[in-house]
Amino acid sequence: MNYSDLLVQGLVEGCIYALIAVGLTLVYGLLRILHIAHAGIFTLGAYVGLLLTNETGSFAAAFVITIVAVGFFGMAFYRLFYEPILNKPPHVALIASIGLFVAMEEIYRLIFGATSISFLAPPLKDTVEVAGVRLEEGRIVVVILAVVLIGGLALLAGRTRIGIAWRATVSDAAMAESFGIDLARVRYINFFVASALAAAAGIMVALLLNQVIPTMGGVPAYKALAIIVLGGLGNVKGTLIAALALGVIESFGTIYLDRVLDRDAIAFAFLIVVLMIRPQGLFARR
Amino acid sequence: MYEISLLTVMSFSVIFALSLNLITGFCGQISLGHAAFYGIGAYTAALFTTDGGSFWLALPLAMAVAGFFGFIVGFASLRVRHDFLAITTMGVGFLFTGFVRQQEFLGGEEGIAGIPDPGIGQIPYMLLCAAFAAAVIAFSLYVKRSWMGQAFDAIATDEDTARTLGVDVARYKLTAFVFGTALAGLAGALFAHYVKFVEVESFDFIESISVLAMVIVGGIGSVWGVVVAAAFLSVLPLLLQVFADYKLLIYGVLLFAVMYFAPGGIDSLMRMLWRRISGRRTAE
Amino acid sequence: MDALLSISGVSVRFGGVDALADVGFEVAKGALLGLIGPNGAGKTTMLRAVTGMVRPQTGSIVLDGAEISRLPTHRRVRLGLGLSQQIVRPFAGMTAVENVALAAGYAKTADPLKALATASRQAERDRARTLLDLVGVADAADALPAELPLGYLKRVEVARALALDPKVLLLDEPLAGLNTSEAARLADTVVDLNRQGTTVVLIEHNLSEVMRVCRQLVVLDNGRKIGDGDPAEVMADPAVRDAYLGAASEAPGEARDAAA
Ligand SMILES: Nc1ncnc2c1ncn2[C@@H]1O[C@H](COP(=O)(O)OP(=O)(O)OP(=O)(O)O)[C@@H](O)[C@H]1O
Ligand SMILES: [Mg+2]
């Protein structure tokens, strides 16, 4: 493998991490909850997307339906599980969220079985050559999706009323409320967006690996946690940079660090080193 | 014979859960990677005795090595707080499993088999584990009553205010980490010499969450609550097949339900019940 | 007289705000010094700088001959500071007497292992009860903080600071939330303690009590020191009257409502 291959691979991985981690950081920025169960929502997206593709035969249609449906699921999830415990001490939501995540993985195992399921006709498997690197179409789609979805989100946050309301709420909820912003609505939309992004990531991972298993959420989700800490909890830009950086570091790290650590531990080694030097993350909020 | 293994498992689970309770319950430092120290103890003892070392020396050695790493991770807890600490300790757990998987001398993915029997027979081994568990219970109860427990309590509630009362928060946190992780190491060594086989899966994130569940269900910081929760949760999968099949689902639901409905766990439920009963008695 | 606490050139910036700009003053041994100024003047920030809860960008703080500005909070406290905070911070899980006893046990909590070696708390509890009685809240000894009104919590906070046997007692608005007679009584207690040898720095908006008990005033405004010296002289200074009382210059005795 040459360096440009590694770099491109790393960027593709980084885009997937970004799709997952942006949602996490949005939730943290707004509610100060480490939403571990986000990983369960990611896996849900993968299952729904794969099963719908197999059912309808159209990956594109399945993709759109899935991210919207999972977005609504995320809203309901927030309403049912988090809203009632928002005012409890912070560890309450954290531990509740861990519990929900563990339970969700088990529920998937009970419903879909412990073994993996695959696409009947795996879509986007052709390869094309971009800048001298041969790439599967699916990988290109991941990058395009990340750019379009996250870029679109940034535009919405800057331009629309609800985007501005959202930003105001993140910087000071009490102040925003005194200006007549409906906090509950902002939080619902926040969960919709975060969950839809996680679902998009879930489907794309399902596509790239051509399989879905109940525990697939674990590793990328834990890494997403590391990423949002590196990005400075709640900082979207920092999160994006950290996601891409981690993708690339892992991709090179598997070559050079494989002897010492397996790939999935690199993120945390990186995380711990950074936190010891900058306890507030690479990019602090203020 | 069956009861003997139940009691053995129960004993080292109680030690393991109380070791986390020291860090997370008493001192308020959440840890999502505590299984790593259980693992460090187990691997240390396993390496030592498979290499011909004495089981009796393996126990203190496991405690020392786990406590040493706990000391290092304790330093991390000084740099970061709350959510950052939760993720950092989770990272420590992943580092442990990620490291062990790649190391030949630790058996890599296969683990270490053929750990020698301590050679004292099943019943004495059970009694030994139970005696250690009793000692750790007594130690926990004592720590809670002592001035150290008072200082821990202050740090857990509000560490900045604890500082204004002259409490050296850093040293107390380090002490909590060293004690807690050394005891986890002891539990790990006892576990390794009971199952006689260690592999990395026994010490992964799910195991960290399982031990956290024991502490949470028992009631964060409560000694007896955690003992009861650890005793039940550790042997139920052995007693009931349904529990074994749905163990993780049950743990997940328990973690959520306790936080949602009764954040004080068994401890606060028992207290409530007790108040009801004694209230009725005084009313009569 | 020797300065027991000597503060010089302390500057604290929060983002773009100069909470303190090059402020210094001396607290003589045995002094009862009033630190006053309008809201946001930087009074609380000064006490936090002295105790090490904020790190000043510049400045030096010398307590009893020792430079303490680089020490962590707990070391400074052990060298003889006792702080009662403006926003009360009782330990929620401990009763009032346990809160105070924890501070009274400072010798036992100095070292974790020593703390582990001792469990007896009777002496500290007795001491705590005495102190709670001294500040006038003996009846609240066994109550949890959540059950107590602010006026009580303020005094528990003061008792907790006293339990540290400080050389310098730093009180941040201890009279807030107390009615007139409670306030006068607590102020008298502070005077008594001061007579018995405790040096006191008192932040207070209740100007009539300040003028009654303090023998030295330091006035802050907008992070700057604008007055320092004998209370009557300081209050007569037009600059102080202007900044502290606003355009309408009133006599100090009438100023209480304006400042509150
Ligand atoms: N942690 C902080 N971060 C940012 N700004 C702060 C912080 N603490 C204080 N400030 C600012 O510093 C200035 C001084 O605040 P300080 O609390 O010291 O005033 P004060 O004199 O105690 O006022 P009050 O009488 O209202 O208690 C204020 O403008 C305040 O907003
Ligand atoms: Mg103040």
mmCIF file of N, CA, C and O and ligand atoms in Angstrom, chain C residues 14 17 19 37-46 86 172-173 205, ligand 1:
data_model
loop_
_atom_site.group_PDB
_atom_site.id
_atom_site.type_symbol
_atom_site.label_atom_id
_atom_site.label_comp_id
_atom_site.label_asym_id
_atom_site.label_seq_id
_atom_site.Cartn_x
_atom_site.Cartn_y
_atom_site.Cartn_z
ATOM 1 N N PHE C 14 -10.806 37.882 32.955
ATOM 2 C CA PHE C 14 -11.677 36.805 32.457
ATOM 3 C C PHE C 14 -12.041 37.166 31.028
ATOM 4 O O PHE C 14 -12.832 38.087 30.831
ATOM 5 N N VAL C 17 -12.683 40.819 30.267
ATOM 6 C CA VAL C 17 -13.041 41.627 31.443
ATOM 7 C C VAL C 17 -11.879 41.686 32.431
ATOM 8 O O VAL C 17 -11.341 40.658 32.820
ATOM 9 N N ALA C 19 -11.293 41.765 35.816
ATOM 10 C CA ALA C 19 -11.984 41.635 37.099
ATOM 11 C C ALA C 19 -11.172 42.329 38.198
ATOM 12 O O ALA C 19 -11.738 42.892 39.130
ATOM 13 N N GLY C 37 -17.439 47.587 47.718
ATOM 14 C CA GLY C 37 -17.498 48.043 46.337
ATOM 15 C C GLY C 37 -18.796 47.596 45.712
ATOM 16 O O GLY C 37 -19.428 46.663 46.218
ATOM 17 N N PRO C 38 -19.199 48.259 44.626
ATOM 18 C CA PRO C 38 -20.479 47.893 44.006
ATOM 19 C C PRO C 38 -20.447 46.491 43.403
ATOM 20 O O PRO C 38 -19.386 45.858 43.324
ATOM 21 N N ASN C 39 -21.600 46.015 42.955
ATOM 22 C CA ASN C 39 -21.670 44.685 42.339
ATOM 23 C C ASN C 39 -20.702 44.596 41.166
ATOM 24 O O ASN C 39 -20.592 45.520 40.378
ATOM 25 N N GLY C 40 -20.005 43.477 41.104
ATOM 26 C CA GLY C 40 -19.077 43.266 39.985
ATOM 27 C C GLY C 40 -17.769 44.017 40.140
ATOM 28 O O GLY C 40 -16.973 44.080 39.209
ATOM 29 N N ALA C 41 -17.502 44.551 41.316
ATOM 30 C CA ALA C 41 -16.281 45.336 41.516
ATOM 31 C C ALA C 41 -15.036 44.460 41.512
ATOM 32 O O ALA C 41 -13.943 44.923 41.217
ATOM 33 N N GLY C 42 -15.207 43.181 41.872
ATOM 34 C CA GLY C 42 -14.053 42.279 41.904
ATOM 35 C C GLY C 42 -13.726 41.786 43.305
ATOM 36 O O GLY C 42 -12.674 41.190 43.527
ATOM 37 N N LYS C 43 -14.636 41.995 44.239
ATOM 38 C CA LYS C 43 -14.368 41.614 45.628
ATOM 39 C C LYS C 43 -14.235 40.093 45.767
ATOM 40 O O LYS C 43 -13.259 39.589 46.337
ATOM 41 N N THR C 44 -15.234 39.383 45.255
ATOM 42 C CA THR C 44 -15.182 37.924 45.339
ATOM 43 C C THR C 44 -13.953 37.392 44.605
ATOM 44 O O THR C 44 -13.256 36.487 45.086
ATOM 45 N N THR C 45 -13.677 37.981 43.450
ATOM 46 C CA THR C 45 -12.515 37.551 42.679
ATOM 47 C C THR C 45 -11.240 37.725 43.503
ATOM 48 O O THR C 45 -10.347 36.872 43.446
ATOM 49 N N MET C 46 -11.162 38.786 44.283
ATOM 50 C CA MET C 46 -9.976 39.004 45.118
ATOM 51 C C MET C 46 -9.822 37.866 46.130
ATOM 52 O O MET C 46 -8.746 37.290 46.275
ATOM 53 N N GLN C 86 -19.447 33.457 49.122
ATOM 54 C CA GLN C 86 -20.666 34.233 48.902
ATOM 55 C C GLN C 86 -21.818 33.306 48.520
ATOM 56 O O GLN C 86 -22.899 33.377 49.099
ATOM 57 N N ASP C 172 -17.147 36.298 52.713
ATOM 58 C CA ASP C 172 -17.752 36.930 51.544
ATOM 59 C C ASP C 172 -19.254 37.069 51.760
ATOM 60 O O ASP C 172 -20.003 36.111 51.625
ATOM 61 N N GLU C 173 -19.668 38.259 52.105
ATOM 62 C CA GLU C 173 -21.079 38.581 52.359
ATOM 63 C C GLU C 173 -21.748 37.601 53.317
ATOM 64 O O GLU C 173 -22.768 36.992 52.984
ATOM 65 N N HIS C 205 -22.192 44.047 51.768
ATOM 66 C CA HIS C 205 -22.975 45.136 51.184
ATOM 67 C C HIS C 205 -23.749 45.881 52.254
ATOM 68 O O HIS C 205 -24.251 46.981 52.018
HETATM 69 N N1 LIG D 1 -15.465 32.880 36.423
HETATM 70 C C1 LIG D 1 -15.682 34.047 35.812
HETATM 71 N N2 LIG D 1 -15.676 34.121 34.464
HETATM 72 C C2 LIG D 1 -15.863 35.297 33.824
HETATM 73 N N3 LIG D 1 -16.077 36.454 34.442
HETATM 74 C C3 LIG D 1 -16.119 36.455 35.789
HETATM 75 C C4 LIG D 1 -15.925 35.264 36.536
HETATM 76 N N4 LIG D 1 -16.007 35.562 37.859
HETATM 77 C C5 LIG D 1 -16.239 36.880 37.908
HETATM 78 N N5 LIG D 1 -16.316 37.432 36.685
HETATM 79 C C6 LIG D 1 -16.507 38.846 36.368
HETATM 80 O O1 LIG D 1 -15.546 39.582 37.105
HETATM 81 C C7 LIG D 1 -16.101 40.758 37.614
HETATM 82 C C8 LIG D 1 -15.940 40.806 39.115
HETATM 83 O O2 LIG D 1 -16.772 39.826 39.708
HETATM 84 P P1 LIG D 1 -16.838 39.548 41.284
HETATM 85 O O3 LIG D 1 -17.707 38.375 41.474
HETATM 86 O O4 LIG D 1 -15.471 39.466 41.798
HETATM 87 O O5 LIG D 1 -17.552 40.853 41.817
HETATM 88 P P2 LIG D 1 -18.042 41.177 43.285
HETATM 89 O O6 LIG D 1 -17.382 42.433 43.625
HETATM 90 O O7 LIG D 1 -17.859 40.020 44.172
HETATM 91 O O8 LIG D 1 -19.569 41.460 43.026
HETATM 92 P P3 LIG D 1 -20.855 41.110 43.946
HETATM 93 O O9 LIG D 1 -20.982 42.226 44.898
HETATM 94 O O10 LIG D 1 -21.964 41.109 42.956
HETATM 95 O O11 LIG D 1 -20.621 39.800 44.584
HETATM 96 C C9 LIG D 1 -17.559 40.791 37.166
HETATM 97 O O12 LIG D 1 -17.647 41.579 36.003
HETATM 98 C C10 LIG D 1 -17.851 39.362 36.851
HETATM 99 O O13 LIG D 1 -18.815 39.286 35.847
#
